[in-house]
Structure formats: C-alpha cells, structure tokens
Coordinates of C-alpha atoms in Angstrom, one line a residue:
Chain A
M1 CA 39.3 -44.0 17.3
S2 CA 35.7 -44.7 18.3
R3 CA 33.1 -43.8 15.7
N4 CA 30.3 -42.8 18.1
K5 CA 32.3 -40.4 20.2
Y6 CA 30.9 -37.0 20.3
D7 CA 33.0 -33.8 20.3
Y8 CA 31.1 -32.0 23.0
Q9 CA 33.4 -29.0 22.5
A10 CA 31.5 -28.5 19.2
F11 CA 28.8 -26.8 21.1
F12 CA 31.2 -23.9 21.9
F13 CA 31.6 -23.5 18.1
V14 CA 27.9 -23.3 17.3
L15 CA 26.9 -21.5 20.5
P16 CA 27.4 -17.9 19.3
L17 CA 25.4 -18.5 16.2
L18 CA 22.6 -20.3 18.0
L19 CA 22.5 -17.6 20.7
M20 CA 22.1 -14.9 18.1
I21 CA 19.4 -16.9 16.3
A22 CA 17.5 -17.8 19.5
V23 CA 17.5 -14.3 21.1
F24 CA 17.2 -12.0 18.1
M25 CA 15.2 -14.2 15.6
L26 CA 13.4 -17.1 17.2
Y27 CA 12.2 -15.4 20.4
P28 CA 10.8 -12.4 18.5
A29 CA 9.2 -14.7 16.0
L30 CA 7.5 -16.8 18.8
T31 CA 6.3 -13.7 20.7
T32 CA 4.4 -12.7 17.6
F33 CA 2.1 -15.6 18.1
Y34 CA 1.3 -14.4 21.6
Y35 CA 0.9 -10.6 20.9
G36 CA -1.3 -11.4 17.9
F37 CA -4.0 -12.5 20.2
T38 CA -3.8 -9.4 22.5
K39 CA -4.6 -5.7 22.6
W40 CA -1.4 -3.9 23.3
N41 CA -0.1 -0.4 22.8
G42 CA 3.5 -1.4 23.6
I43 CA 3.6 0.4 26.9
S44 CA 0.9 -1.0 29.3
S45 CA 0.6 -4.8 29.6
P46 CA -1.1 -6.7 26.8
I47 CA -4.7 -7.7 27.2
W48 CA -5.8 -11.1 25.9
Q49 CA -8.4 -10.8 23.2
G50 CA -8.9 -14.3 21.9
L51 CA -9.7 -14.3 18.2
A52 CA -11.0 -10.7 18.2
N53 CA -8.0 -9.4 16.3
F54 CA -8.5 -12.0 13.6
A55 CA -12.2 -11.2 13.2
R56 CA -11.1 -7.5 12.9
L57 CA -8.5 -8.5 10.3
L58 CA -11.1 -10.2 8.2
R59 CA -13.3 -7.2 8.2
D60 CA -10.4 -4.7 7.6
S61 CA -10.7 -3.1 4.2
S62 CA -6.9 -2.5 4.1
F63 CA -6.5 -6.2 4.7
H64 CA -8.7 -7.0 1.7
A65 CA -6.7 -4.6 -0.4
S66 CA -3.4 -6.2 0.7
V67 CA -4.6 -9.7 -0.1
R68 CA -5.8 -8.6 -3.5
N69 CA -2.4 -6.9 -4.2
A70 CA -0.5 -10.0 -3.0
L71 CA -2.5 -12.2 -5.3
I72 CA -1.9 -9.9 -8.3
L73 CA 1.8 -10.0 -7.5
A74 CA 1.7 -13.8 -7.3
L75 CA 0.2 -13.9 -10.8
Y76 CA 3.6 -12.6 -12.0
V77 CA 5.4 -15.7 -10.8
P78 CA 5.1 -17.4 -14.2
L79 CA 6.6 -14.4 -16.0
W80 CA 9.3 -14.2 -13.2
T81 CA 10.2 -17.8 -13.8
I82 CA 9.9 -18.2 -17.6
L83 CA 11.5 -14.9 -18.8
P84 CA 15.0 -15.8 -17.4
L85 CA 14.5 -19.4 -18.6
L86 CA 14.1 -18.3 -22.3
V87 CA 17.1 -15.9 -22.1
A88 CA 19.3 -18.5 -20.3
A89 CA 18.4 -21.2 -22.8
S90 CA 19.2 -18.8 -25.7
I91 CA 22.7 -17.8 -24.5
R92 CA 23.7 -21.3 -23.1
K93 CA 26.1 -21.5 -26.0
P94 CA 28.0 -18.2 -25.9
V95 CA 27.3 -15.8 -28.8
L96 CA 28.5 -12.3 -29.5
G97 CA 27.0 -10.1 -26.7
S98 CA 26.2 -12.8 -24.3
G99 CA 29.4 -12.2 -22.4
F100 CA 28.4 -8.5 -22.1
F101 CA 24.9 -9.4 -20.8
R102 CA 26.3 -11.9 -18.3
S103 CA 28.8 -9.3 -16.9
V104 CA 26.0 -6.8 -16.1
A105 CA 23.2 -9.2 -15.4
L106 CA 23.6 -9.1 -11.6
V107 CA 23.8 -5.3 -11.3
P108 CA 20.1 -4.8 -10.4
F109 CA 20.2 -7.8 -8.1
V110 CA 23.1 -6.6 -6.0
M111 CA 21.6 -3.1 -5.7
S112 CA 19.6 -2.3 -2.7
P113 CA 15.8 -2.5 -3.2
V114 CA 15.9 1.0 -1.7
I115 CA 18.0 2.3 -4.6
L116 CA 15.7 0.6 -7.1
G117 CA 12.6 1.8 -5.4
V118 CA 13.7 5.5 -5.2
L119 CA 15.2 5.4 -8.6
F120 CA 12.1 4.1 -10.3
N121 CA 10.0 6.5 -8.3
V122 CA 12.1 9.3 -9.9
L123 CA 12.1 7.7 -13.4
L124 CA 8.4 7.0 -13.4
R125 CA 7.2 10.4 -12.4
T126 CA 4.8 12.2 -14.9
N127 CA 7.6 14.3 -16.3
G128 CA 10.2 11.6 -15.6
V129 CA 12.7 9.9 -17.9
I130 CA 10.5 6.9 -18.8
N131 CA 7.7 8.9 -20.2
T132 CA 10.2 11.0 -22.1
L133 CA 11.8 7.8 -23.5
L134 CA 8.3 6.5 -24.6
R135 CA 7.6 9.7 -26.4
G136 CA 11.1 9.6 -28.0
V137 CA 10.4 6.2 -29.6
G138 CA 6.9 7.1 -30.8
L139 CA 5.0 5.4 -28.0
G140 CA 3.9 8.7 -26.4
M141 CA 0.3 7.4 -26.1
L142 CA 1.6 4.9 -23.5
S143 CA 3.0 7.6 -21.3
T144 CA 1.0 7.9 -18.1
D145 CA 1.1 8.5 -14.4
W146 CA 2.6 5.1 -13.6
L147 CA 2.6 5.5 -9.9
V148 CA -0.6 7.4 -9.5
E149 CA -3.0 5.2 -11.5
P150 CA -4.6 2.9 -8.9
D151 CA -5.2 0.1 -11.3
L152 CA -1.7 0.2 -12.7
V153 CA 0.6 0.8 -9.8
I154 CA 0.8 -2.8 -8.4
H155 CA 1.6 -4.1 -11.9
V156 CA 4.5 -1.6 -12.1
V157 CA 5.7 -2.7 -8.7
A158 CA 5.7 -6.4 -10.0
L159 CA 7.6 -5.5 -13.1
V160 CA 10.3 -3.5 -11.3
T161 CA 10.7 -6.5 -8.9
I162 CA 11.1 -8.8 -11.9
F163 CA 13.6 -6.4 -13.3
K164 CA 15.6 -6.7 -10.1
F165 CA 15.6 -10.5 -10.1
F166 CA 15.7 -11.2 -13.8
G167 CA 19.5 -11.3 -14.3
F168 CA 19.9 -13.3 -11.1
G169 CA 17.4 -15.9 -12.6
V170 CA 19.4 -16.0 -15.9
I171 CA 22.8 -16.5 -14.1
L172 CA 21.2 -19.1 -11.7
Y173 CA 19.7 -21.1 -14.6
L174 CA 22.9 -20.9 -16.6
G175 CA 24.8 -22.3 -13.7
A176 CA 22.4 -25.2 -13.5
M177 CA 22.4 -25.7 -17.2
G178 CA 26.2 -26.1 -17.1
K179 CA 25.7 -29.3 -15.1
I180 CA 23.5 -30.9 -17.9
S181 CA 25.5 -33.4 -19.9
E182 CA 26.2 -32.2 -23.4
S183 CA 25.4 -35.7 -24.8
L184 CA 21.7 -35.1 -24.0
Y185 CA 21.8 -32.0 -26.3
D186 CA 23.6 -34.0 -29.0
A187 CA 20.9 -36.7 -28.7
A188 CA 18.2 -34.1 -29.0
K189 CA 19.8 -32.7 -32.1
I190 CA 20.1 -36.2 -33.7
D191 CA 16.4 -36.8 -33.0
G192 CA 15.7 -33.6 -34.9
C193 CA 14.3 -31.7 -31.9
S194 CA 13.4 -28.0 -32.4
W195 CA 14.7 -25.4 -30.1
L196 CA 11.5 -25.4 -28.1
Q197 CA 11.4 -29.2 -28.0
T198 CA 15.0 -29.4 -26.7
L199 CA 14.0 -26.8 -24.0
R200 CA 11.1 -28.9 -22.9
A201 CA 12.8 -32.3 -23.1
V202 CA 16.4 -31.6 -22.0
T203 CA 16.8 -28.2 -20.4
V204 CA 13.8 -27.9 -18.2
P205 CA 14.1 -31.4 -16.7
G206 CA 17.8 -30.8 -16.2
I207 CA 17.4 -27.7 -14.2
R208 CA 14.1 -28.5 -12.5
H209 CA 15.3 -28.2 -8.9
T210 CA 16.8 -24.8 -9.6
M211 CA 13.6 -23.7 -11.2
E212 CA 11.6 -24.9 -8.2
F213 CA 14.0 -22.9 -6.0
F214 CA 13.4 -19.8 -8.1
V215 CA 9.6 -20.3 -8.1
V216 CA 9.6 -20.6 -4.3
L217 CA 11.8 -17.5 -4.2
G218 CA 9.3 -15.7 -6.4
F219 CA 6.3 -16.5 -4.1
I220 CA 8.3 -15.6 -1.0
T221 CA 9.5 -12.3 -2.5
F222 CA 6.0 -11.3 -3.7
F223 CA 4.2 -12.4 -0.5
A224 CA 6.7 -11.4 2.2
R225 CA 9.7 -9.4 1.0
M226 CA 8.2 -6.4 -0.9
F227 CA 8.4 -3.8 1.8
P228 CA 11.6 -2.0 0.9
I229 CA 10.9 -1.6 -2.8
I230 CA 7.2 -0.6 -2.3
Y231 CA 8.0 1.7 0.7
T232 CA 10.4 3.6 -1.4
M233 CA 8.6 3.5 -4.8
T234 CA 4.9 4.2 -3.8
G235 CA 4.7 4.1 0.0
G236 CA 1.8 1.6 -0.4
G237 CA -0.3 4.1 -2.3
P238 CA -2.1 5.8 -3.9
G239 CA -4.7 4.9 -1.2
Y240 CA -4.3 1.2 -0.7
A241 CA -3.4 0.5 -4.4
S242 CA 0.0 -1.0 -3.6
F243 CA -0.6 -1.8 0.0
V244 CA 0.7 -5.3 0.8
P245 CA 0.4 -7.4 4.0
E246 CA 3.9 -6.3 5.3
F247 CA 2.6 -2.7 5.3
G248 CA -0.2 -3.7 7.6
I249 CA 2.4 -4.9 10.1
Y250 CA 4.4 -1.6 9.8
F251 CA 1.5 0.8 9.9
Q252 CA -0.4 -0.8 12.8
A253 CA 2.8 -0.8 14.8
F254 CA 4.4 2.5 13.9
Q255 CA 1.5 4.7 12.9
N256 CA -1.4 3.4 15.0
F257 CA 0.7 2.0 17.8
Q258 CA -1.5 -1.1 18.0
L259 CA 1.3 -3.7 18.5
G260 CA -1.1 -6.5 19.2
Y261 CA -3.0 -6.0 15.9
S262 CA 0.3 -5.5 14.1
A263 CA 1.3 -9.0 15.3
T264 CA -2.0 -10.4 13.9
W265 CA -1.0 -9.1 10.5
A266 CA 2.4 -10.6 11.0
I267 CA 0.9 -14.0 11.8
F268 CA -0.9 -13.8 8.5
V269 CA 2.4 -13.2 6.6
Y270 CA 4.0 -16.1 8.6
L271 CA 1.1 -18.4 7.5
L272 CA 1.6 -17.3 3.8
T273 CA 5.3 -18.1 4.1
F274 CA 4.8 -21.5 5.8
L275 CA 2.2 -22.3 3.1
I276 CA 4.8 -21.8 0.4
I277 CA 7.4 -23.9 2.2
F278 CA 4.8 -26.6 3.0
A279 CA 3.8 -26.7 -0.7
Q280 CA 7.5 -27.0 -1.7
V281 CA 8.2 -29.8 0.8
M282 CA 5.1 -31.7 -0.4
L283 CA 6.2 -31.3 -4.0
M284 CA 9.7 -32.6 -3.2
R285 CA 8.2 -35.6 -1.3
R286 CA 6.0 -36.5 -4.3
E287 CA 8.9 -36.3 -6.7
E288 CA 11.0 -38.5 -4.5
A289 CA 8.2 -41.1 -4.2
Q290 CA 8.0 -41.3 -8.0
Chain B
M1 CA 15.9 -20.0 -41.2
S2 CA 19.6 -20.6 -41.1
R3 CA 21.4 -21.1 -37.8
G4 CA 23.5 -18.0 -38.5
A5 CA 20.5 -15.8 -38.6
G6 CA 19.3 -17.2 -35.3
R7 CA 22.7 -16.4 -33.7
V8 CA 22.5 -12.8 -35.0
V9 CA 19.0 -12.4 -33.4
V10 CA 20.2 -13.9 -30.1
S11 CA 23.3 -11.6 -30.2
I12 CA 21.1 -8.5 -30.7
V13 CA 18.7 -9.5 -28.0
A14 CA 21.6 -10.2 -25.5
I15 CA 23.1 -6.8 -26.2
L16 CA 19.8 -5.0 -25.9
L17 CA 19.0 -6.8 -22.6
G18 CA 22.4 -5.9 -21.3
L19 CA 21.9 -2.3 -22.1
L20 CA 18.4 -2.4 -20.6
T21 CA 19.8 -3.8 -17.4
I22 CA 22.1 -0.9 -16.8
L23 CA 19.9 1.8 -18.4
P24 CA 18.2 2.9 -15.1
F25 CA 21.6 3.4 -13.5
Y26 CA 22.8 5.4 -16.5
F27 CA 19.9 7.7 -16.0
M28 CA 20.7 7.8 -12.3
V29 CA 24.3 9.0 -12.9
V30 CA 23.4 11.3 -15.8
T31 CA 20.5 13.0 -13.9
S32 CA 22.8 13.5 -10.8
I33 CA 25.1 15.8 -12.8
K34 CA 22.4 18.1 -14.2
N35 CA 21.1 21.4 -12.9
T36 CA 17.4 22.1 -13.0
D37 CA 17.5 23.8 -16.4
S38 CA 19.3 21.0 -18.2
Y39 CA 17.1 18.4 -16.5
L40 CA 14.0 20.1 -17.8
A41 CA 15.4 20.7 -21.2
E42 CA 16.9 17.3 -21.9
K43 CA 16.2 14.2 -19.8
L44 CA 17.9 11.4 -21.7
L45 CA 21.3 12.6 -22.8
P46 CA 24.3 13.6 -20.6
P47 CA 24.4 17.3 -19.9
S48 CA 26.6 19.5 -22.1
R49 CA 28.0 21.1 -19.0
P50 CA 28.1 18.7 -16.0
T51 CA 27.6 20.1 -12.6
F52 CA 28.4 18.7 -9.2
E53 CA 26.3 21.1 -7.3
N54 CA 23.8 18.3 -6.4
Y55 CA 26.5 16.4 -4.6
V56 CA 27.5 19.5 -2.7
T57 CA 23.9 20.0 -1.7
I58 CA 23.3 16.5 -0.5
F59 CA 26.4 16.6 1.7
S60 CA 25.9 20.1 3.0
Q61 CA 22.1 20.2 3.5
L62 CA 20.9 16.6 3.7
K63 CA 23.7 15.4 6.1
L64 CA 24.5 12.5 3.9
A65 CA 28.0 12.3 5.4
V66 CA 26.5 11.5 8.8
Y67 CA 24.4 8.6 7.4
F68 CA 27.3 7.3 5.4
R69 CA 29.5 7.3 8.5
N70 CA 26.8 5.4 10.4
S71 CA 26.5 2.8 7.7
V72 CA 30.2 2.3 7.7
I73 CA 30.3 2.0 11.5
V74 CA 27.5 -0.6 11.5
L75 CA 29.0 -2.6 8.7
A76 CA 32.5 -2.6 10.3
A77 CA 31.1 -3.6 13.7
T78 CA 29.1 -6.4 12.2
L79 CA 31.7 -8.0 10.0
F80 CA 34.2 -9.3 12.6
P81 CA 31.8 -11.2 14.8
Y82 CA 29.9 -12.3 11.7
V83 CA 32.9 -14.0 10.2
L84 CA 33.9 -15.6 13.5
I85 CA 30.4 -16.8 14.3
C86 CA 29.6 -18.3 10.9
S87 CA 33.0 -19.9 10.3
A88 CA 33.1 -21.5 13.8
A89 CA 29.5 -22.9 13.3
G90 CA 30.3 -24.0 9.8
F91 CA 33.4 -25.9 11.0
A92 CA 31.4 -27.6 13.7
F93 CA 28.4 -28.5 11.5
A94 CA 30.7 -29.9 8.8
K95 CA 33.5 -31.6 10.7
L96 CA 32.4 -32.5 14.2
R97 CA 29.9 -34.9 15.7
F98 CA 27.6 -33.7 18.4
P99 CA 24.0 -34.4 19.5
L100 CA 21.2 -32.5 17.6
R101 CA 23.6 -31.6 14.8
I102 CA 21.1 -32.2 11.9
P103 CA 18.1 -30.5 13.6
L104 CA 20.2 -27.5 14.5
L105 CA 21.5 -27.2 11.0
L106 CA 17.9 -27.4 9.7
L107 CA 17.0 -24.6 12.1
V108 CA 19.9 -22.4 10.8
T109 CA 18.7 -23.0 7.2
A110 CA 15.1 -22.2 8.1
I111 CA 16.0 -18.8 9.6
M112 CA 17.0 -17.6 6.1
I113 CA 13.3 -17.9 5.0
F114 CA 11.9 -15.7 7.8
P115 CA 10.6 -12.4 6.3
Q116 CA 12.4 -9.4 7.8
M117 CA 9.4 -7.1 8.1
V118 CA 7.6 -9.7 10.2
L119 CA 10.5 -10.1 12.5
G120 CA 11.3 -6.4 12.7
V121 CA 8.5 -5.2 14.9
Q122 CA 9.1 -7.9 17.5
I123 CA 12.8 -7.3 17.4
Y124 CA 12.0 -3.7 18.1
N125 CA 9.9 -4.7 21.1
L126 CA 12.6 -7.0 22.4
Q127 CA 15.4 -4.4 22.0
A128 CA 13.2 -1.7 23.6
R129 CA 12.9 -3.9 26.7
M130 CA 16.6 -4.8 26.6
G131 CA 17.4 -1.0 26.4
I132 CA 19.4 -1.3 23.2
I133 CA 16.8 0.2 20.8
N134 CA 18.1 3.1 18.7
T135 CA 21.7 2.0 19.2
H136 CA 24.1 0.7 16.5
A137 CA 24.9 -2.3 18.7
G138 CA 21.2 -3.3 18.6
L139 CA 21.2 -3.2 14.8
V140 CA 24.5 -5.2 14.7
F141 CA 22.8 -7.9 16.8
A142 CA 19.8 -8.0 14.5
Y143 CA 22.2 -8.3 11.5
L144 CA 24.1 -11.1 13.1
G145 CA 21.0 -13.0 13.8
Y146 CA 19.6 -12.5 10.3
F147 CA 22.6 -12.7 8.1
A148 CA 25.1 -15.1 9.9
P149 CA 22.9 -18.2 9.3
Y150 CA 23.2 -18.0 5.5
A151 CA 27.0 -17.4 5.9
A152 CA 27.2 -20.4 8.3
Y153 CA 25.3 -22.4 5.6
L154 CA 27.9 -21.4 3.0
M155 CA 30.8 -22.2 5.4
T156 CA 29.3 -25.6 6.2
S157 CA 29.1 -26.6 2.6
Y158 CA 32.7 -25.4 2.0
F159 CA 34.2 -27.2 5.0
R160 CA 32.3 -30.4 3.9
G161 CA 34.5 -30.4 0.8
I162 CA 37.7 -30.5 2.9
P163 CA 38.9 -34.0 3.5
R164 CA 38.6 -35.3 7.1
T165 CA 42.2 -36.5 6.9
F166 CA 43.4 -32.9 7.7
L167 CA 41.4 -33.1 10.9
E168 CA 42.5 -36.6 11.9
A169 CA 46.1 -35.9 11.2
A170 CA 46.0 -32.7 13.4
K171 CA 44.2 -34.6 16.2
I172 CA 46.9 -37.3 16.2
D173 CA 49.5 -34.6 16.5
G174 CA 47.7 -33.6 19.7
A175 CA 46.1 -30.4 18.5
G176 CA 43.0 -29.2 20.2
L177 CA 39.8 -28.3 18.3
W178 CA 40.5 -24.5 18.8
S179 CA 43.9 -24.7 17.3
I180 CA 42.7 -26.9 14.5
Y181 CA 39.9 -24.3 13.8
L182 CA 42.3 -21.3 14.0
R183 CA 45.5 -22.7 12.5
I184 CA 44.2 -25.2 9.9
M185 CA 40.5 -24.6 9.0
L186 CA 40.4 -20.8 8.8
P187 CA 43.5 -20.6 6.5
I188 CA 42.1 -23.3 4.2
A189 CA 38.7 -21.6 4.1
R190 CA 40.1 -18.3 3.0
P191 CA 38.4 -18.2 -0.4
M192 CA 35.0 -18.9 1.1
L193 CA 35.7 -16.4 3.9
V194 CA 36.3 -13.7 1.3
T195 CA 33.0 -14.7 -0.4
V196 CA 31.1 -14.6 2.9
I197 CA 32.5 -11.2 3.7
I198 CA 31.6 -9.8 0.3
V199 CA 28.0 -11.2 0.3
G200 CA 27.5 -10.1 3.9
S201 CA 28.8 -6.6 3.3
Q202 CA 26.4 -6.2 0.3
A203 CA 23.4 -7.6 2.3
I204 CA 24.1 -5.4 5.3
W205 CA 24.8 -2.2 3.3
N206 CA 21.6 -2.7 1.3
E207 CA 19.3 -3.7 4.1
L208 CA 16.2 -1.6 4.9
P209 CA 13.6 -3.0 7.3
F210 CA 15.8 -3.5 10.4
C211 CA 17.6 -0.1 10.1
L212 CA 14.4 1.7 9.5
L213 CA 12.6 0.1 12.5
L214 CA 15.5 -0.1 15.0
L215 CA 17.2 3.3 14.6
R216 CA 14.7 5.9 15.5
S217 CA 16.8 9.1 15.7
T218 CA 18.2 11.1 12.8
E219 CA 21.8 11.2 14.1
K220 CA 21.9 7.3 14.4
R221 CA 20.3 6.6 11.1
T222 CA 22.1 4.6 8.3
L223 CA 22.1 5.4 4.6
M224 CA 19.2 3.2 3.4
A225 CA 16.7 4.4 6.0
A226 CA 17.8 8.0 5.4
I227 CA 17.4 7.7 1.6
A228 CA 14.0 6.0 2.0
L229 CA 12.7 8.7 4.4
L230 CA 14.2 11.4 2.3
N231 CA 12.2 10.3 -0.7
G232 CA 9.0 9.8 1.2
E233 CA 8.8 12.9 3.3
Y234 CA 10.5 15.9 1.7
G235 CA 10.1 16.9 -1.9
V236 CA 13.7 16.4 -2.8
P237 CA 14.3 17.2 -6.5
A238 CA 15.1 14.4 -8.9
M239 CA 18.7 15.6 -9.5
E240 CA 19.6 15.6 -5.8
M241 CA 17.8 12.3 -5.2
C242 CA 19.9 10.8 -8.1
A243 CA 23.1 12.2 -6.6
A244 CA 22.3 10.6 -3.3
L245 CA 21.5 7.3 -4.9
T246 CA 24.8 7.4 -6.9
V247 CA 26.8 7.9 -3.7
V248 CA 24.9 5.0 -2.0
A249 CA 25.3 2.7 -5.0
L250 CA 28.9 3.5 -5.6
P251 CA 30.4 1.1 -3.0
I252 CA 28.2 -1.7 -4.3
I253 CA 29.2 -1.0 -7.9
L254 CA 32.9 -1.0 -6.9
L255 CA 32.4 -4.2 -5.0
Y256 CA 30.7 -5.7 -8.1
V257 CA 33.5 -4.7 -10.4
I258 CA 36.2 -6.0 -8.1
A259 CA 34.7 -9.2 -6.9
Q260 CA 32.1 -10.3 -9.4
R261 CA 33.2 -13.9 -9.2
Q262 CA 32.9 -14.1 -5.4
I263 CA 29.5 -12.4 -5.6
Q264 CA 28.3 -15.0 -8.1
R265 CA 29.6 -17.9 -6.1
G266 CA 28.1 -16.5 -2.9
I267 CA 24.6 -15.8 -4.2
L268 CA 24.3 -18.9 -6.5
A269 CA 25.2 -21.3 -3.7
G270 CA 21.7 -21.2 -2.3
G271 CA 20.0 -22.1 -5.6
I272 CA 22.2 -24.7 -7.3
K273 CA 22.6 -28.0 -5.5
E274 CA 24.0 -31.2 -6.8

C-alpha cells in the first residue's frame, strides 16, 4: 500500500461541514469587513464611506462607554482565574463535602446565560431575594439597587459571569491536576513545602496550559460573549452603564437600522478577539522557544 | 495547626460553595410556587401552601407551550444532520489522507472562537437575501455552522484514538470508505456520539443571539428569545418569571442528572490537552 496515496473520497466526508462553515460562518464574517466601510440601511445598496464610520466610532460616546466597561470586565480575569485554582487545589485530595461540590459545580455552567441573566435580574431587584438575604444575615447596610447604581452594575455583571464559570474552572483544573505525577507532591512534602509553596512549585506549573486556556476563555468571554447575560440582566443599562461592544453591533443594526455602522462595531470586536488569540499564540511560541 | 483542622475547614468551605452554587436555583424553584402574598411576606423559605397558578398563567397567557414546541422542533431538526456532519468530518480528518487536511482542520477549530453576536447580524443579512430569514430552517443552518465544528473536533480526537488496523483490515476485505464509516466507525464511536449529542443539545437549547436575531415573529420564536424578550419588555412578576425559568431549565437539569459524565467529558475536552 503506497504511503502517499490520497483518499480523494475524503472530501465527500468533510464537504458538508465545510459547506456549512463557508456559507453560514465565513462568508458572513468576511462581509462584515466590507459593510463596515459603508453606509447601509439594509435595503438600498451600500455606499462606500472609507474610514468615516471608524472616525464616527471613535467619537461615539456609547463606544467610549463600551470600551470602559469591557476594560472593567477584563480586570476581573485574575479573579476568574485564581478563585477556581484555590478551590481546585484545596479539594484535589477528596475530603468530606468535596464530592458534593463536584457533583453540583457544573450546574451554573450548563444553564443558559438567559436563565442566569433573568434569574439574577429577579433576585437582585430592590425588594428581591438577595437584599432580603443580606438583611437576614445582618448585612442590611450592603443592600442596594444592584442593577440601578451606574457605578456598580458592570461589577455585578462581572461577578455573575464568574459565578457561571467558576465551577467549570474548578472541574477543568481538577482534571488537569489529575495528570500531575503524585511523586512531585511527595517530593514537595519531603522538602517541607507549605501548601502555598506546593501550589506555586508543583500545581501551577503542572496545569499551566489549562490555566492559559482558561485565561484566554476569560478574555474572550468578557470581550465578546457577554451579550446574552447582559441583555437579560440589565439590557445594557442603566444608560450605558453596562453597555458592551456587542450591544453596539445589536443596537446599530436592529434599533437604528444602520447596518454599515453596526459592522464597524463588529470589526472592533473581531479585532479584540484576534488580539487575544494573537497574544496566546505569541505566548505559546515563546514558551516553546525556551 | 494540625492537618485534621485544615481538612475540616476545607470540608466546610466545599459544602458551603456547593450550597452557594445551587442557591440561586433553589430561589428560582421556591419563588415559582408562591403567590403574590407569600412572596411579599417571606422571600427565602418555601411557601407553607405551594401554588401552581404561576405555571398555569405562563402557559395560558404567555404562550410558553408554543415557544417550547418551537425549541423542540429546532433542536430535533438540528441534531440528525449535526451528528452526521460532525462524525463524517471527524472520521476523514482523523483517518484519511487528503490535500489541505491540516489547514482545513485548523479552520474548523478557529470557527469555535468567533463571537456569535458579531456573526449574527451578517448571518441575518445573508439569510434575508436567501429568503430563509424568520424560518426554523434558517436557524438550523446557523446552528450547524456554529456548533458542528466543535463536535467535529471532538469526533476527530476520538477517531484518532482508534487503531488504523481496523481501517486497513476493512480495506483489505474490499470495503469502501462509506461502508467503513457506516458499519465500523460509527458503531465504534457510539460513546463519543452520545457525548456530542448531549453537549450539542445543551448548547442549542441554551443559545440566545442567533434565535433572537434570526427569528423575528412571535409564533416562530424559541424559548430563550421568548424568555429574554418577556423579561425586557413586559413587567412580568417575579413568581411568573421564575416559573417560566424553571420550565426552561428543567430539560437541562434532567440532562445534567442523567448524563453528568458525558457532559463533563464533552466540555472538558476543549481545555485539557496532553
């Protein structure tokens, strides 16, 4: 049997998948980069604008708000990354209760962001359950209008998002920790390493690739996948207090019917996503070089 | 401090975290079986006299049954082509040689990163021109394009683990690629097919941006878009909202209870590599 012989029939097996990707994903993605430079209401033919849409974007106060909010969300990536790490490292060796936690850890993750967004919208209302709960445990002074305070709301959104992904992070890290050789932990113990030293010297290096994946997921989530949870929890408001770049795409297209300008917003979100992927690839290259 | 004390602290923290994880969903269910009076009087505890009137209301007045049926139709219509497309591609990527195999596989992996909201508006434009906007078929195509790549990626890594000898032996017996795929590969891959179906069902059931953008009329709408619009536009009371959420969450909770292992395997495969 010759080694270089191609199975040309293979194309029939990959064709349906590639067709779906090409028509319904790649083509729409590529057209964004054309429409973003045009003035277009979706009905008449698009008019080429050059860079005018981008100049407008840079002057747009809703764009400024969305960038500010995206940056605030990104500040939560360390918490997003480290919180599950501490918990996973603590329950690496099973203790009483860790089995219970593991069995429910993924429940928020498998729930729709729509369910979480609407649910927390209900729970966080002024007379909602969470304020009642705070008063019940003597923290009544903390009770507030969580989704109405402009300076607070984006932080609440970040914390609810971390709540959704926290258990996924723990289970992911535990899976990766299972692949670390137990002899490394024994060696750390013989060397008299404390819990924190063991975490830094054995656990973190051992699960580094998984942590990198989770960090990248964090940035992508906060920069480009917040729409469902924010749409249902706050609608982007009050005002522009939780307005993120994805909302610009949505509102320009479906409220203002400016599909050209909407695509300009979309190009910005693509650039953010590519930036994250580029940073990850560079990081991986540097590691391999070492 | 003794190690025993440390273990007790970890145990307590683990149990508290577990309870905290499910606490919002406890409130969801408990609130859904209260009437206005018992909700105003007592928010945290279950009602002394549970009522199902909220469930009656959401089905009779908010047309939840229509949306539920639409969601089931879209899910059912997506799953069969989804399984066929991703398993066929996975088989080819893992077991066959063809030009551009690696670049195409990279393309498939890259699709998983594309943000949905960014794609959504242009998919809307495309489907409007194709004349399939506001149809369930259009939504099914968008789901196939967006969710089949991850499934194909899972199938590829599964088929890679199957020894080539299976393939070679079948070839020597004169079997064509189609019969190898249908008679040998698909039966071998049954555990991964189950995983792919479960992960896909969960993703499709939960999805918001595409169904919100592509289905414009009320009678076509699926559950997630309906729930999102319900909460945004009409002041639906907390108890009824929670009843609707419970109905929508129930299939996912059941799936989680029945198939927790497959869910874990399916969603962890993207993050843990050798």
